[in-house]
Amino acid sequence: MPTYRIFGREPAAILAFISILVKLASAYLFHATQTQQATVNTVAACVVALLIAISAHDSVGAAVFNLAQALVAAAVGFGLRLDADHQALWLSLVTVVIGLWSRTQVIAPTPATAVTAGPKSV
């Protein structure tokens, strides 16, 4: 199984670097709560997962949805007033968009053949 790299580094190393940057920024710049720090790290992990899915030429639908879910959580965590019903509506929209896009990406494993009538029974 191939090892995927981002900027020549393994994804875990990139995520560790981002985590440290978030902690340093929180300590010296904007004093984020632990929940906000965890949310930023979750968004970073979802972005990395999406990059891996794209580079692996794998289905990216799940990675896109998880990133959208993390972004909604981050927005709420940083003060956006969005109740659970409206969060569900936004994520439903993301699901439909992913479905519409995925439909254009699916290719049948065998070529289409003309439907012919079978032999007539006597």
XYZ file of N, CA, C and O in Angstrom:
488
model
N 0.847 -1.173 0.000
C 0.000 0.000 0.000
C 0.897 1.242 0.000
O 1.800 1.361 0.820
N 0.643 2.179 -0.912
C 1.512 3.351 -1.007
C 1.328 4.290 0.189
O 0.273 4.362 0.794
N 2.397 4.994 0.517
C 2.354 5.999 1.577
C 2.088 7.348 0.937
O 2.801 7.755 0.025
N 1.059 8.025 1.403
C 0.711 9.322 0.849
C 1.389 10.412 1.651
O 1.478 10.345 2.866
N 1.887 11.411 0.946
C 2.622 12.484 1.596
C 2.039 13.832 1.194
O 1.526 14.000 0.098
N 2.172 14.763 2.116
C 1.753 16.143 1.887
C 2.979 17.004 2.159
O 3.550 16.941 3.254
N 3.402 17.775 1.165
C 4.639 18.564 1.276
C 5.816 17.669 1.664
O 6.703 18.070 2.421
N 5.823 16.435 1.165
C 6.910 15.509 1.434
C 6.885 14.879 2.817
O 7.814 14.178 3.195
N 5.830 15.113 3.571
C 5.725 14.582 4.935
C 4.490 13.692 5.055
O 3.526 13.848 4.318
N 4.541 12.788 6.031
C 3.375 11.945 6.288
C 2.267 12.795 6.894
O 2.528 13.756 7.632
N 1.002 12.472 6.599
C -0.121 13.263 7.108
C -0.128 13.423 8.629
O -0.484 14.485 9.136
N 0.289 12.397 9.376
C 0.308 12.512 10.838
C 1.268 13.602 11.296
O 0.984 14.331 12.261
N 2.384 13.761 10.609
C 3.345 14.809 10.962
C 2.762 16.189 10.674
O 2.939 17.126 11.465
N 2.060 16.315 9.569
C 1.413 17.590 9.229
C 0.374 17.946 10.285
O 0.294 19.084 10.753
N -0.434 16.949 10.687
C -1.464 17.210 11.689
C -0.860 17.572 13.049
O -1.384 18.429 13.763
N 0.247 16.951 13.408
C 0.916 17.287 14.662
C 1.430 18.727 14.618
O 1.301 19.479 15.595
N 1.971 19.133 13.469
C 2.453 20.501 13.298
C 1.309 21.502 13.421
O 1.425 22.524 14.114
N 0.181 21.201 12.772
C -0.984 22.089 12.849
C -1.476 22.188 14.289
O -1.808 23.271 14.775
N -1.511 21.054 14.979
C -1.963 21.036 16.366
C -1.097 21.938 17.249
O -1.606 22.703 18.076
N 0.198 21.866 17.049
C 1.111 22.716 17.824
C 0.903 24.187 17.474
O 0.894 25.055 18.364
N 0.723 24.491 16.193
C 0.467 25.875 15.797
C -0.803 26.413 16.436
O -0.846 27.564 16.885
N -1.845 25.585 16.479
C -3.106 26.002 17.096
C -2.899 26.288 18.584
O -3.380 27.289 19.116
N -2.163 25.419 19.257
C -1.908 25.620 20.693
C -1.089 26.886 20.935
O -1.374 27.651 21.864
N -0.057 27.106 20.125
C 0.756 28.316 20.286
C -0.063 29.582 20.002
O 0.030 30.563 20.749
N -0.843 29.544 18.939
C -1.680 30.700 18.607
C -2.683 30.969 19.718
O -2.944 32.124 20.072
N -3.223 29.899 20.280
C -4.186 30.060 21.366
C -3.524 30.623 22.617
O -4.107 31.432 23.340
N -2.309 30.220 22.878
C -1.614 30.695 24.070
C -1.204 32.156 23.960
O -1.215 32.880 24.960
N -0.855 32.598 22.751
C -0.291 33.940 22.614
C -1.149 34.937 21.839
O -0.953 36.136 21.976
N -2.094 34.455 21.028
C -2.818 35.386 20.163
C -4.302 35.518 20.488
O -4.782 36.597 20.804
N -5.049 34.442 20.371
C -6.498 34.604 20.469
C -7.161 33.814 21.585
O -8.366 33.833 21.721
N -6.438 33.135 22.410
C -6.943 32.454 23.612
C -8.210 31.631 23.353
O -9.258 31.884 23.934
N -8.108 30.665 22.479
C -9.227 29.774 22.171
C -9.448 28.799 23.321
O -8.518 28.442 24.046
N -10.678 28.364 23.450
C -10.994 27.354 24.458
C -10.493 25.994 23.978
O -10.132 25.825 22.803
N -10.513 25.025 24.878
C -10.107 23.670 24.484
C -11.026 23.121 23.404
O -10.573 22.441 22.484
N -12.308 23.433 23.507
C -13.271 22.966 22.501
C -12.964 23.585 21.146
O -13.004 22.900 20.121
N -12.660 24.854 21.121
C -12.326 25.513 19.855
C -11.033 24.948 19.267
O -10.944 24.738 18.060
N -10.050 24.677 20.102
C -8.808 24.075 19.615
C -9.081 22.694 19.026
O -8.564 22.360 17.950
N -9.883 21.911 19.711
C -10.216 20.574 19.210
C -10.976 20.664 17.892
O -10.748 19.856 16.980
N -11.830 21.657 17.777
C -12.595 21.836 16.538
C -11.673 22.193 15.375
O -11.819 21.656 14.275
N -10.735 23.085 15.600
C -9.782 23.454 14.545
C -8.955 22.232 14.139
O -8.729 21.987 12.949
N -8.512 21.447 15.109
C -7.743 20.237 14.794
C -8.590 19.223 14.033
O -8.082 18.520 13.152
N -9.883 19.142 14.352
C -10.779 18.239 13.626
C -10.935 18.678 12.181
O -10.900 17.851 11.265
N -11.097 19.969 11.975
C -11.195 20.491 10.602
C -9.908 20.176 9.836
O -9.944 19.735 8.683
N -8.764 20.372 10.476
C -7.482 20.071 9.829
C -7.394 18.587 9.464
O -6.946 18.240 8.369
N -7.835 17.721 10.366
C -7.798 16.284 10.087
C -8.710 15.927 8.920
O -8.356 15.093 8.079
N -9.859 16.591 8.830
C -10.773 16.321 7.713
C -10.202 16.826 6.388
O -10.388 16.191 5.350
N -9.510 17.957 6.415
C -8.866 18.463 5.195
C -7.784 17.481 4.738
O -7.691 17.153 3.544
N -6.992 16.989 5.679
C -5.943 16.024 5.341
C -6.576 14.734 4.788
O -6.090 14.179 3.802
N -7.649 14.282 5.402
C -8.331 13.083 4.909
C -8.851 13.291 3.488
O -8.759 12.393 2.644
N -9.374 14.472 3.208
C -9.840 14.783 1.851
C -8.675 14.783 0.864
O -8.786 14.223 -0.236
N -7.548 15.358 1.245
C -6.371 15.367 0.364
C -5.887 13.938 0.079
O -5.506 13.617 -1.050
N -5.919 13.096 1.103
C -5.503 11.704 0.908
C -6.480 10.995 -0.024
O -6.063 10.259 -0.926
N -7.777 11.202 0.177
C -8.772 10.561 -0.685
C -8.605 10.996 -2.135
O -8.712 10.179 -3.051
N -8.318 12.270 -2.343
C -8.115 12.767 -3.701
C -6.855 12.166 -4.307
O -6.861 11.701 -5.446
N -5.763 12.146 -3.547
C -4.511 11.620 -4.094
C -4.562 10.113 -4.296
O -3.868 9.587 -5.156
N -5.397 9.421 -3.529
C -5.525 7.968 -3.683
C -6.527 7.607 -4.774
O -6.742 6.430 -5.049
N -7.124 8.616 -5.376
C -8.158 8.409 -6.396
C -9.271 7.531 -5.844
O -9.781 6.648 -6.514
N -9.615 7.785 -4.613
C -10.654 7.032 -3.935
C -11.924 7.880 -3.935
O -11.912 9.044 -4.315
N -12.988 7.317 -3.475
C -14.232 8.063 -3.374
C -14.045 9.216 -2.395
O -13.662 9.009 -1.249
N -14.300 10.416 -2.851
C -14.086 11.577 -2.000
C -15.364 12.047 -1.319
O -15.320 12.941 -0.489
N -16.475 11.442 -1.643
C -17.760 11.878 -1.085
C -17.787 11.881 0.426
O -18.203 12.869 1.053
N -17.347 10.811 1.043
C -17.358 10.728 2.504
C -16.413 11.756 3.115
O -16.735 12.385 4.131
N -15.269 11.954 2.494
C -14.315 12.926 3.015
C -14.862 14.347 2.905
O -14.690 15.158 3.820
N -15.543 14.657 1.815
C -16.147 15.981 1.652
C -17.240 16.194 2.695
O -17.320 17.251 3.321
N -18.075 15.167 2.907
C -19.136 15.298 3.899
C -18.559 15.495 5.300
O -19.027 16.342 6.059
N -17.537 14.724 5.655
C -16.934 14.867 6.975
C -16.296 16.243 7.150
O -16.352 16.824 8.238
N -15.699 16.762 6.090
C -15.140 18.112 6.158
C -16.260 19.129 6.369
O -16.137 20.036 7.193
N -17.355 18.991 5.652
C -18.486 19.909 5.817
C -19.034 19.839 7.242
O -19.340 20.871 7.862
N -19.143 18.638 7.764
C -19.622 18.456 9.128
C -18.674 19.124 10.131
O -19.120 19.785 11.078
N -17.385 18.968 9.925
C -16.404 19.597 10.814
C -16.457 21.118 10.701
O -16.314 21.825 11.705
N -16.673 21.630 9.499
C -16.758 23.083 9.324
C -17.989 23.657 10.014
O -17.920 24.740 10.608
N -19.107 22.944 9.940
C -20.310 23.395 10.644
C -20.049 23.400 12.153
O -20.397 24.351 12.854
N -19.422 22.331 12.651
C -19.088 22.265 14.081
C -18.149 23.399 14.476
O -18.308 24.004 15.550
N -17.193 23.704 13.613
C -16.258 24.798 13.901
C -16.990 26.136 13.939
O -16.744 26.960 14.826
N -17.882 26.338 12.989
C -18.638 27.597 12.956
C -19.466 27.761 14.229
O -19.487 28.844 14.832
N -20.116 26.696 14.649
C -20.897 26.744 15.883
C -19.970 26.951 17.084
O -20.263 27.738 17.987
N -18.846 26.243 17.082
C -17.892 26.369 18.179
C -17.310 27.764 18.323
O -16.923 28.169 19.414
N -17.249 28.506 17.213
C -16.714 29.855 17.261
C -17.803 30.928 17.321
O -17.539 32.096 17.105
N -19.044 30.490 17.589
C -20.080 31.478 17.881
C -21.223 31.618 16.902
O -22.128 32.424 17.145
N -21.228 30.901 15.793
C -22.360 31.002 14.868
C -23.591 30.392 15.535
O -23.555 29.272 16.033
N -24.666 31.121 15.559
C -25.897 30.615 16.166
C -26.664 29.819 15.112
O -27.345 30.399 14.267
N -26.515 28.518 15.188
C -27.134 27.619 14.219
C -27.659 26.413 14.987
O -26.875 25.616 15.500
N -28.990 26.313 15.103
C -29.540 25.206 15.878
C -29.402 23.892 15.112
O -29.013 23.863 13.946
N -29.722 22.793 15.793
C -29.522 21.456 15.222
C -30.320 21.256 13.940
O -29.842 20.608 12.999
N -31.530 21.807 13.880
C -32.349 21.660 12.666
C -31.691 22.325 11.465
O -31.670 21.766 10.365
N -31.161 23.510 11.670
C -30.518 24.212 10.558
C -29.184 23.565 10.183
O -28.817 23.540 9.003
N -28.475 23.022 11.161
C -27.261 22.276 10.846
C -27.598 21.086 9.963
O -26.907 20.808 8.970
N -28.678 20.380 10.319
C -29.101 19.215 9.530
C -29.493 19.625 8.110
O -29.196 18.902 7.147
N -30.140 20.767 7.971
C -30.502 21.248 6.626
C -29.268 21.519 5.778
O -29.208 21.130 4.603
N -28.271 22.177 6.358
C -27.045 22.465 5.613
C -26.326 21.178 5.218
O -25.854 21.037 4.083
N -26.264 20.238 6.152
C -25.585 18.976 5.840
C -26.390 18.150 4.844
O -25.816 17.398 4.054
N -27.708 18.301 4.842
C -28.528 17.642 3.817
C -28.213 18.207 2.441
O -28.121 17.460 1.462
N -28.050 19.519 2.374
C -27.670 20.148 1.106
C -26.334 19.599 0.620
O -26.183 19.261 -0.561
N -25.370 19.489 1.523
C -24.058 18.948 1.156
C -24.211 17.516 0.637
O -23.606 17.149 -0.375
N -25.035 16.716 1.297
C -25.258 15.333 0.869
C -25.839 15.273 -0.535
O -25.403 14.474 -1.369
N -26.812 16.124 -0.826
C -27.429 16.140 -2.157
C -26.426 16.584 -3.212
O -26.338 15.984 -4.294
N -25.638 17.600 -2.914
C -24.632 18.068 -3.875
C -23.604 16.973 -4.147
O -23.228 16.730 -5.297
N -23.165 16.286 -3.099
C -22.227 15.171 -3.286
C -22.857 14.094 -4.151
O -22.219 13.554 -5.060
N -24.120 13.783 -3.897
C -24.819 12.774 -4.694
C -24.939 13.172 -6.153
O -24.731 12.356 -7.051
N -25.272 14.433 -6.406
C -25.378 14.905 -7.795
C -24.020 14.852 -8.492
O -23.931 14.485 -9.664
N -22.970 15.220 -7.784
C -21.632 15.171 -8.377
C -21.192 13.725 -8.591
O -20.644 13.395 -9.640
N -21.430 12.874 -7.595
C -20.997 11.470 -7.701
C -21.650 10.771 -8.876
O -21.038 9.934 -9.535
N -22.885 11.103 -9.143
C -23.612 10.459 -10.243
C -22.914 10.686 -11.573
O -22.915 9.819 -12.438
N -22.267 11.829 -11.733
C -21.575 12.108 -12.994
C -20.223 11.405 -13.069
O -19.614 11.357 -14.130
N -19.751 10.863 -11.948
C -18.437 10.237 -11.900
C -18.482 8.719 -12.034
O -17.442 8.089 -12.187
N -19.672 8.150 -11.959
C -19.810 6.698 -11.961
C -19.784 6.187 -13.389
O -20.468 6.699 -14.266
N -18.975 5.174 -13.608
C -18.863 4.554 -14.923
C -19.196 3.077 -14.763
O -18.699 2.409 -13.860
N -20.020 2.588 -15.645
C -20.385 1.173 -15.589
C -19.155 0.315 -15.866
O -18.347 0.638 -16.734
N -19.004 -0.805 -15.139
C -17.814 -1.637 -15.341
C -17.810 -2.358 -16.688
O -16.770 -2.787 -17.152
N -18.952 -2.510 -17.307
C -19.032 -3.143 -18.628
C -19.801 -2.228 -19.556
O -20.671 -1.477 -19.113
N -19.520 -2.290 -20.842
C -20.238 -1.416 -21.776
C -21.711 -1.817 -21.881
O -22.074 -2.975 -21.680
N -22.517 -0.834 -22.160
C -23.943 -1.096 -22.327
C -24.158 -1.923 -23.587
O -23.502 -1.727 -24.607
N -25.060 -2.862 -23.517
C -25.401 -3.679 -24.689
C -26.867 -3.507 -24.991
O -27.671 -3.193 -24.115
N -27.206 -3.738 -26.249
C -28.605 -3.618 -26.660
C -29.394 -4.770 -26.042
O -28.936 -5.895 -25.929
N -30.602 -4.443 -25.622
C -31.473 -5.463 -25.070
C -32.129 -6.190 -26.238
O -32.725 -5.577 -27.107
N -31.952 -7.481 -26.249
C -32.567 -8.277 -27.324
C -33.579 -9.219 -26.717
O -33.458 -9.660 -25.578
N -34.574 -9.530 -27.517
C -35.597 -10.470 -27.056
C -35.004 -11.866 -27.062
O -34.258 -12.235 -27.962
N -35.312 -12.609 -26.034
C -34.845 -13.990 -25.963
C -35.594 -14.870 -26.948
O -36.516 -14.419 -27.650
N -35.211 -16.155 -27.000
C -35.908 -17.056 -27.923
C -37.376 -17.222 -27.539
O -37.716 -17.193 -26.369
N -38.203 -17.323 -28.554
C -39.638 -17.485 -28.301
C -39.908 -18.912 -27.882
O -39.361 -19.855 -28.413
N -40.739 -19.039 -26.876
C -41.103 -20.395 -26.453
C -42.308 -20.853 -27.264
O -43.168 -20.090 -27.631
N -42.334 -22.118 -27.540
C -43.415 -22.670 -28.377
C -44.458 -23.303 -27.524
O -44.380 -23.799 -26.520
